[in-house]
PDB file of C-alpha atoms and ligand atoms in Angstrom:
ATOM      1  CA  UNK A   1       0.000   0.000   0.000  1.00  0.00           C
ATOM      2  CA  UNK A   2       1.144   3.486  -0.863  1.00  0.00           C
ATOM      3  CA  UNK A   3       2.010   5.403   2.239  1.00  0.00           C
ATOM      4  CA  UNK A   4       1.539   9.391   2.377  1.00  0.00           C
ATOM      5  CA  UNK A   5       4.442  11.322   2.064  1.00  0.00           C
ATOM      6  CA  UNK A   6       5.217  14.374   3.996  1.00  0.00           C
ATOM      7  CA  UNK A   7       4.142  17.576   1.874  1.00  0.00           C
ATOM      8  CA  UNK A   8       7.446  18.154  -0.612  1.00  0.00           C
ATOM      9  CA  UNK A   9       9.494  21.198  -0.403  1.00  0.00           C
ATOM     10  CA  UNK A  10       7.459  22.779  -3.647  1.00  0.00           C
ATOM     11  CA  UNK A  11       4.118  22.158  -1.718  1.00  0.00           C
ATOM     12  CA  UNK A  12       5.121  24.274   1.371  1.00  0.00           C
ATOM     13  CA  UNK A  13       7.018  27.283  -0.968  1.00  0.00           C
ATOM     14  CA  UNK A  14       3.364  26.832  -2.763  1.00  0.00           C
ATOM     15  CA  UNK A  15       1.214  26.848   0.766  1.00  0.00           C
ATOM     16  CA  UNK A  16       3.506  29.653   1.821  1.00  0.00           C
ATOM     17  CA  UNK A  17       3.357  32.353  -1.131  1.00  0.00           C
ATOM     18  CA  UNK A  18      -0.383  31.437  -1.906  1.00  0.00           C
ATOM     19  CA  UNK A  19      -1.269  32.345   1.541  1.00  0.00           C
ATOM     20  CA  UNK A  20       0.868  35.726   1.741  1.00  0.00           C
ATOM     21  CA  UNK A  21      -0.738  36.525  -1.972  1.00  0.00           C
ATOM     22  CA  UNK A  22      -4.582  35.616  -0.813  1.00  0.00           C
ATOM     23  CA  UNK A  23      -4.017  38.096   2.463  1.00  0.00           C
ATOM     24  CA  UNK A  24      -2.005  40.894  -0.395  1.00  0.00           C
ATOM     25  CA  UNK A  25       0.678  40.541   2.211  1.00  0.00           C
ATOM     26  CA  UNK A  26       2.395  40.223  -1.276  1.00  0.00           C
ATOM     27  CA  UNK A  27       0.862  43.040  -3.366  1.00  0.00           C
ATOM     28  CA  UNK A  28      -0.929  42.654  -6.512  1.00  0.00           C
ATOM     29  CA  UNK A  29       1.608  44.190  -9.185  1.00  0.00           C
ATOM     30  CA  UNK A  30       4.749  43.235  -7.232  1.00  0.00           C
ATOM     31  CA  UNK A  31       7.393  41.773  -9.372  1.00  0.00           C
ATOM     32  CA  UNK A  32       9.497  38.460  -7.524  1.00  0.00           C
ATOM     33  CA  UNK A  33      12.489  38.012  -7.529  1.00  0.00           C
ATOM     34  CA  UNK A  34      13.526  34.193  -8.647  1.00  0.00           C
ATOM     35  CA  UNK A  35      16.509  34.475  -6.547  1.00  0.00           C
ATOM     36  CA  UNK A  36      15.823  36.653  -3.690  1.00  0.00           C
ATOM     37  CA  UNK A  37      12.528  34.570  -2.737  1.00  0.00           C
ATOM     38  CA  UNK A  38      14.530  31.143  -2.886  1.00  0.00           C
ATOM     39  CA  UNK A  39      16.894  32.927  -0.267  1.00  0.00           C
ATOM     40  CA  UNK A  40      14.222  33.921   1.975  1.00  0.00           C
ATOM     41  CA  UNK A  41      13.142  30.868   1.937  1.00  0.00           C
ATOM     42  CA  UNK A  42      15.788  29.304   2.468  1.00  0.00           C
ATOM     43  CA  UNK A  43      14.984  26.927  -0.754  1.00  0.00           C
ATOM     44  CA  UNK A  44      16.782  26.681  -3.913  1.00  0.00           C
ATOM     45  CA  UNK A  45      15.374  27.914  -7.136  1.00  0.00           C
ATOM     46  CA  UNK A  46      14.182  24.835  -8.619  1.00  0.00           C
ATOM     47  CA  UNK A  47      11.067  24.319  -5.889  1.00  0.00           C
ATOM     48  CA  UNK A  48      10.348  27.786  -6.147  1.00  0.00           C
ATOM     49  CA  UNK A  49       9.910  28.108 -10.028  1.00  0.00           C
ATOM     50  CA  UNK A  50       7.706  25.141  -9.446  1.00  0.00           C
ATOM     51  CA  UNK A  51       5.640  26.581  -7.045  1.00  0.00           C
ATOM     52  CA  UNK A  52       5.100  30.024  -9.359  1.00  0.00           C
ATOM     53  CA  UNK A  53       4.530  28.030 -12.028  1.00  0.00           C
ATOM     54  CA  UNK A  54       1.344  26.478 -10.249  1.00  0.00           C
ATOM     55  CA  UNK A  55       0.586  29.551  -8.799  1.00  0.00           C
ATOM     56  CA  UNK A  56       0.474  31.105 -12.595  1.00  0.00           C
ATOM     57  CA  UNK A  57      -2.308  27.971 -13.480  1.00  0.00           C
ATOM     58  CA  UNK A  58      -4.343  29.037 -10.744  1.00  0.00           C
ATOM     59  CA  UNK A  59      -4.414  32.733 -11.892  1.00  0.00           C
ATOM     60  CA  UNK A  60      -2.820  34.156  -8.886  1.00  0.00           C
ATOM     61  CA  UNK A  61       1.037  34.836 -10.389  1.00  0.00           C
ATOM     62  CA  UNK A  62       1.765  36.312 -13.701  1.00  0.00           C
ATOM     63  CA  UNK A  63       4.735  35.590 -15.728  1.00  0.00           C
ATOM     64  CA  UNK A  64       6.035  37.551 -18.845  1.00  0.00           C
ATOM     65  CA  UNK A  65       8.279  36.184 -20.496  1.00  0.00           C
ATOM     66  CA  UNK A  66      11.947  37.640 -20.390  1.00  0.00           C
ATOM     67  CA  UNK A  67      11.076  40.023 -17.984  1.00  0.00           C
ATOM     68  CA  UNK A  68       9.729  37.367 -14.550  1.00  0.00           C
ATOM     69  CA  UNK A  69       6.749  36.700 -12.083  1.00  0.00           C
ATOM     70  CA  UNK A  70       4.881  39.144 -10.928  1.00  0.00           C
ATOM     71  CA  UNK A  71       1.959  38.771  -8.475  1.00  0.00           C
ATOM     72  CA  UNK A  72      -1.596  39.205  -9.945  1.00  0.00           C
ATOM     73  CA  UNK A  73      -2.968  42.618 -10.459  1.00  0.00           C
ATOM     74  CA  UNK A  74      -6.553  44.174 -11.459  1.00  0.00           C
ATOM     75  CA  UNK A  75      -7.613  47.147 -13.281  1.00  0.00           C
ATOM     76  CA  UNK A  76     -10.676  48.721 -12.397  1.00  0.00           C
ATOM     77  CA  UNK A  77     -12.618  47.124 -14.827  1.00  0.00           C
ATOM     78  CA  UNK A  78     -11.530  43.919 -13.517  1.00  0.00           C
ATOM     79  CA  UNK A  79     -12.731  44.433  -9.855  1.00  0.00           C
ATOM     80  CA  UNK A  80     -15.773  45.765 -10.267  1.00  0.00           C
ATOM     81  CA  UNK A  81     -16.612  42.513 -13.097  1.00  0.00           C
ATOM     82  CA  UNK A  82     -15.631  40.620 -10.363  1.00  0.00           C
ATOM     83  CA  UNK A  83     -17.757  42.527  -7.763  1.00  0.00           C
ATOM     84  CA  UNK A  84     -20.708  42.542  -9.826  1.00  0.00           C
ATOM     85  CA  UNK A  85     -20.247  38.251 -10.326  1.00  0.00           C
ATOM     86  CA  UNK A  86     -20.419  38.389  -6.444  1.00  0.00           C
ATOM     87  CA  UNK A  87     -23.020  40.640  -6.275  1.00  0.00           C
ATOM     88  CA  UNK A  88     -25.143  38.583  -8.570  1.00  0.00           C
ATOM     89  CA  UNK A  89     -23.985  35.074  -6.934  1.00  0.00           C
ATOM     90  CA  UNK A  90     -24.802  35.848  -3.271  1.00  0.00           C
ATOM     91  CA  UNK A  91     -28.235  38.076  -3.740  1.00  0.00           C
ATOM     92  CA  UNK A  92     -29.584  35.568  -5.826  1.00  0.00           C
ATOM     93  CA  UNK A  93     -28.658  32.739  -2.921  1.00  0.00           C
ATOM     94  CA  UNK A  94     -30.218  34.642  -0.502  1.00  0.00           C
ATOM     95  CA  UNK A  95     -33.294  35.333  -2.503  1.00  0.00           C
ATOM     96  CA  UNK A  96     -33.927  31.653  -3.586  1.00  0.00           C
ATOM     97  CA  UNK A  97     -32.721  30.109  -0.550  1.00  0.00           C
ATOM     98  CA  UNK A  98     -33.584  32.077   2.289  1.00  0.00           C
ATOM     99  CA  UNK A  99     -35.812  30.112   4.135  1.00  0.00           C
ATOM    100  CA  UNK A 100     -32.810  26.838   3.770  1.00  0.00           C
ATOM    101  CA  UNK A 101     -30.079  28.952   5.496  1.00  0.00           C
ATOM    102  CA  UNK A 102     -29.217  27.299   8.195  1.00  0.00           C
ATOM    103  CA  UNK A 103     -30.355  29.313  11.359  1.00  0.00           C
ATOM    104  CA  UNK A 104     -28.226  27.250  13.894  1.00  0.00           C
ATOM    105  CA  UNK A 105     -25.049  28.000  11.822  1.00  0.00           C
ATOM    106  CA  UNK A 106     -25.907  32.239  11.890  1.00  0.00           C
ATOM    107  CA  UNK A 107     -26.777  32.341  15.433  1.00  0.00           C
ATOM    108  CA  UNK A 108     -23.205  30.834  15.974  1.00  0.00           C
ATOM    109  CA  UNK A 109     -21.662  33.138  13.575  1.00  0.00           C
ATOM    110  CA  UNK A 110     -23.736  35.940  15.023  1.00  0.00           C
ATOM    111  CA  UNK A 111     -22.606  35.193  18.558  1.00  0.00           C
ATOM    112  CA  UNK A 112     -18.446  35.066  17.358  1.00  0.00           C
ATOM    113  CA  UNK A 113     -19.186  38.044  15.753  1.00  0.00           C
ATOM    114  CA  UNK A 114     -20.385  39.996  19.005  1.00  0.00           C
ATOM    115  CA  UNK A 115     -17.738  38.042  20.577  1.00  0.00           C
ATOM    116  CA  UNK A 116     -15.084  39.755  18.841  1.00  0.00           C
ATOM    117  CA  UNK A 117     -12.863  42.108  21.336  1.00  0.00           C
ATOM    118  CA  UNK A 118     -11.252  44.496  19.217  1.00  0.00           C
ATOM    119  CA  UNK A 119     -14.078  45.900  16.357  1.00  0.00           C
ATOM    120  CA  UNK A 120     -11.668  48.013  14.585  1.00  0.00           C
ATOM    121  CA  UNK A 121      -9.228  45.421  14.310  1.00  0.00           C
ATOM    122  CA  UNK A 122      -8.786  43.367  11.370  1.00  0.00           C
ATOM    123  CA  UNK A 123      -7.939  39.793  13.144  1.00  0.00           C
ATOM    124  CA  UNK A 124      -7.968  36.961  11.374  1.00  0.00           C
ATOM    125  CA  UNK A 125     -11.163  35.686  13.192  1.00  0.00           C
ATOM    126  CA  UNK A 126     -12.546  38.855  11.313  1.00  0.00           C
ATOM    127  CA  UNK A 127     -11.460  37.324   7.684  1.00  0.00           C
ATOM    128  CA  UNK A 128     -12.602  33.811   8.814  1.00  0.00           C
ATOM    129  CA  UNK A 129     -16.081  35.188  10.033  1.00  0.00           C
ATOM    130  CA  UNK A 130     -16.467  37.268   7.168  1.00  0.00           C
ATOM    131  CA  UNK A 131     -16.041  34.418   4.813  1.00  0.00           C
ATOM    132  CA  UNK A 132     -17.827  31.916   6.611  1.00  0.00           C
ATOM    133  CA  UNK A 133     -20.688  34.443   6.382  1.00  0.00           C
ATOM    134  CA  UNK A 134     -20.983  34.933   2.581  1.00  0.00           C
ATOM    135  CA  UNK A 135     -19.794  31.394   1.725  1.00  0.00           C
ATOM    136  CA  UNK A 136     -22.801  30.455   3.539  1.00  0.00           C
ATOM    137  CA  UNK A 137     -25.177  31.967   1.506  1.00  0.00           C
ATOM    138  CA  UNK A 138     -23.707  30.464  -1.009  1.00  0.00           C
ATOM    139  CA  UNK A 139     -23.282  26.936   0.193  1.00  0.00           C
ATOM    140  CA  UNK A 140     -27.050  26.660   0.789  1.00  0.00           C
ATOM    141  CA  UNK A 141     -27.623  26.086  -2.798  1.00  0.00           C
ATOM    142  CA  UNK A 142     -26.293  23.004  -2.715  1.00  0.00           C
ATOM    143  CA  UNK A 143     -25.774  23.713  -6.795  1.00  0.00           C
ATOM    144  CA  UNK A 144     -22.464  21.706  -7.691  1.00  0.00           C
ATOM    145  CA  UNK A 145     -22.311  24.257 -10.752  1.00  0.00           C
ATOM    146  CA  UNK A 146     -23.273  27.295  -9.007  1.00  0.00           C
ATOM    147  CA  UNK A 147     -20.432  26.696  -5.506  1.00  0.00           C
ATOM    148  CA  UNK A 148     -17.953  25.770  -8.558  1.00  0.00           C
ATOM    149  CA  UNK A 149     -18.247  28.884 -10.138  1.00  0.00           C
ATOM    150  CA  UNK A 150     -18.060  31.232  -7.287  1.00  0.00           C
ATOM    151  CA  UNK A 151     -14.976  29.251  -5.665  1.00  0.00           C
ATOM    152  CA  UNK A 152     -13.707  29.867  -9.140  1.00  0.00           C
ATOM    153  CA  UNK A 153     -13.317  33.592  -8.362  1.00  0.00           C
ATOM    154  CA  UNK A 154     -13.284  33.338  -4.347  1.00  0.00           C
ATOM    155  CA  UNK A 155      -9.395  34.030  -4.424  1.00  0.00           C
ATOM    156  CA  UNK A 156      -9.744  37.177  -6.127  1.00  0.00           C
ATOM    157  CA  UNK A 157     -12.668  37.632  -3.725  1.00  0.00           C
ATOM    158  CA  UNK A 158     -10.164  37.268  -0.931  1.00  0.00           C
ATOM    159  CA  UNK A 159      -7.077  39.343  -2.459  1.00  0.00           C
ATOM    160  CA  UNK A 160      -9.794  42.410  -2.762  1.00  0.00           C
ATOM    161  CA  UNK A 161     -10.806  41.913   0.683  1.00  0.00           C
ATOM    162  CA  UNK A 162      -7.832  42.085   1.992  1.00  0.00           C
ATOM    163  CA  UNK A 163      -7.060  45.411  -0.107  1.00  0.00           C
ATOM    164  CA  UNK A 164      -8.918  47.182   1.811  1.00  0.00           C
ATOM    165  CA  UNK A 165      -7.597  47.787   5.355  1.00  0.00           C
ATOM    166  CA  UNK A 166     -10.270  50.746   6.991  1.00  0.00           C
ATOM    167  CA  UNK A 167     -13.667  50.011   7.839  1.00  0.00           C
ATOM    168  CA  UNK A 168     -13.745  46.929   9.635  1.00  0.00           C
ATOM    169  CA  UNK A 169     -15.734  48.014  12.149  1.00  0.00           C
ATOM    170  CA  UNK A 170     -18.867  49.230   9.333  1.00  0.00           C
ATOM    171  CA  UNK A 171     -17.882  45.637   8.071  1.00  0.00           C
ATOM    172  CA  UNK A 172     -18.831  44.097  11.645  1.00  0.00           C
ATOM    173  CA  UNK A 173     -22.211  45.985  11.849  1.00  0.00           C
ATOM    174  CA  UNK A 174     -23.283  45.044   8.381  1.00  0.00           C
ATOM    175  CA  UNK A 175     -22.454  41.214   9.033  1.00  0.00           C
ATOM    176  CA  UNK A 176     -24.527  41.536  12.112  1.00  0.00           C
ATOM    177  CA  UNK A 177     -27.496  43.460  11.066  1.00  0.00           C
ATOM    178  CA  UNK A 178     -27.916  41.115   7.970  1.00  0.00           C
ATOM    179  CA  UNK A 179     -27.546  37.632  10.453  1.00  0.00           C
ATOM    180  CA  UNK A 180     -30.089  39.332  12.639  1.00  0.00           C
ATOM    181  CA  UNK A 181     -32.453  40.232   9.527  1.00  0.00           C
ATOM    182  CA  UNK A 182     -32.455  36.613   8.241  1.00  0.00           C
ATOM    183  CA  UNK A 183     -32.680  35.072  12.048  1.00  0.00           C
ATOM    184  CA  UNK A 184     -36.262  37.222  12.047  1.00  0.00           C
ATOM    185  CA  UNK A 185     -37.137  36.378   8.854  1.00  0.00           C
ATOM    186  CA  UNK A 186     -37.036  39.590   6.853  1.00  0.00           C
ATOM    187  CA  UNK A 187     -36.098  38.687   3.544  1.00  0.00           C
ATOM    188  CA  UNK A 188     -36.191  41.567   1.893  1.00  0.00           C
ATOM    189  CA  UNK A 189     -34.380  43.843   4.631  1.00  0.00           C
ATOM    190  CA  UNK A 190     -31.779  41.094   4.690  1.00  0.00           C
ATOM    191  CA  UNK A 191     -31.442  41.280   0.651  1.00  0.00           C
ATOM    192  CA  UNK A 192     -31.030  45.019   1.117  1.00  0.00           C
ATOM    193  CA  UNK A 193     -28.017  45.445   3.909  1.00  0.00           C
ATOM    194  CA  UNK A 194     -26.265  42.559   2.004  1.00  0.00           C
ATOM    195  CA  UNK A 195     -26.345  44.695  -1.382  1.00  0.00           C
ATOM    196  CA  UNK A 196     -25.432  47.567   0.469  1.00  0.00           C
ATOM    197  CA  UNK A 197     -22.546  45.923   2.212  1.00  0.00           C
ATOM    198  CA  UNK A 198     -21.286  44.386  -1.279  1.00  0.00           C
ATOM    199  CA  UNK A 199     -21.415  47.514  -3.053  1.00  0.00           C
ATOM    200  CA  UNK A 200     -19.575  49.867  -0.021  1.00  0.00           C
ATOM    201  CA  UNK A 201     -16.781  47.473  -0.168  1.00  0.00           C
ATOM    202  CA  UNK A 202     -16.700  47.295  -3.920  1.00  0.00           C
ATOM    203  CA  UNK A 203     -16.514  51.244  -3.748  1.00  0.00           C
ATOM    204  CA  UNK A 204     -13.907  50.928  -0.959  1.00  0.00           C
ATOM    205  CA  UNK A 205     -11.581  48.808  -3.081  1.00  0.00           C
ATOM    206  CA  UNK A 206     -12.404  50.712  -6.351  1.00  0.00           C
ATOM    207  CA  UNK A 207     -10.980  53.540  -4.960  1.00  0.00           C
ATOM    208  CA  UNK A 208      -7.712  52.078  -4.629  1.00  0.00           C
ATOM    209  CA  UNK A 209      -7.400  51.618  -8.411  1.00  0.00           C
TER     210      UNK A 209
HETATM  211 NI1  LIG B 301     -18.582  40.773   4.296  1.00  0.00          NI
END
């Protein structure tokens, strides 16, 4: 029987940059340097052209040729395209399937989300809460197609979020106002703060481009 094999070099440089990309710890536009990277990381070049390269598949590392990897960027047009898929993906999920969100799930969401010590803080319970909020909405489709297609943009989802540093605490309210509207059963107040909250954020991160 095949035995699993501790995650190869490539796999962590891979885990590693992916994660600093998805939080724009890296920022979109930023060239990398081959060399200086493998140093950091104490790796040699080889795993770490493998790991761009993968990282290039998946959309989230650009290389041009002659000149090196750089890490994803957007124009404008590109965020709000993607703004306006998200838009169109999560109102529609909470319009069809309002009454199949699961209620047991929000109040616990609800309750880490009042939990939360420091509001103006961006934490990484913040990020996690945040996401576990829309990806919700969209989870209770239970459409292979329709979860397939969002995840397909959810990392650009995430580098935008991150983007945007300010505001966390508007961020908070919003998350908790629309829990609280779809725990009492107002559909169409929920439906509003959630459009509301997607389009202040898209604004937020518009302005940065
Ligand atoms: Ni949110």
């Amino acid at each position: 029987m095949k035995r699993i094999v501790k995650e190869s070099i490539g796999e962590q440089i891979y885990s590693i940059l992916k994660e600093e990309i998805l939080l724009a710890k890296r920022k979109p536009g930023e060239q990398i340097n081959l060399r200086k990277l493998a140093e950091e990381l104490g790796a040699s070049i080889m795993p770490v052209r493998d790991a761009l390269k993968q990282l290039v598949d998946e959309g989230l590392v650009i290389r041009k040729p002659r000149v090196g990897f750089f890490i994803r960027n957007f124009t404008k047009q590109e965020v709000e395209e993607i703004m306006e898929m998200r838009k169109l993906y999560e109102l529609y999920c909470l319009n069809k399937y309002f009454d199949k969100i699961d209620r047991g799930k929000l109040k616990i969401l609800l309750e880490k989300s009042l939990d939360e010590k420091d509001i103006n803080q961006k934490t990484k319970e913040f990020d996690e809460l945040d996401e576990n909020i829309h990806d919700l909405l969209i989870k209770v489709s239970d459409n292979f197609y329709l979860i397939n297609s969002y995840n397909n943009i959810k990392n650009l989802i995430i580098i935008l979020r991150h983007l945007i540093e300010d505001e966390v605490s508007l961020a908070r309210e919003e998350h908790t106002l629309l829990i609280r509207a779809i725990l009492e059963g107002n559909k169409e107040r929920a439906i509003e703060i959630l459009e509301n909250h997607i389009d202040r954020v898209t604004n937020a991160i518009i302005k940065l481009f």
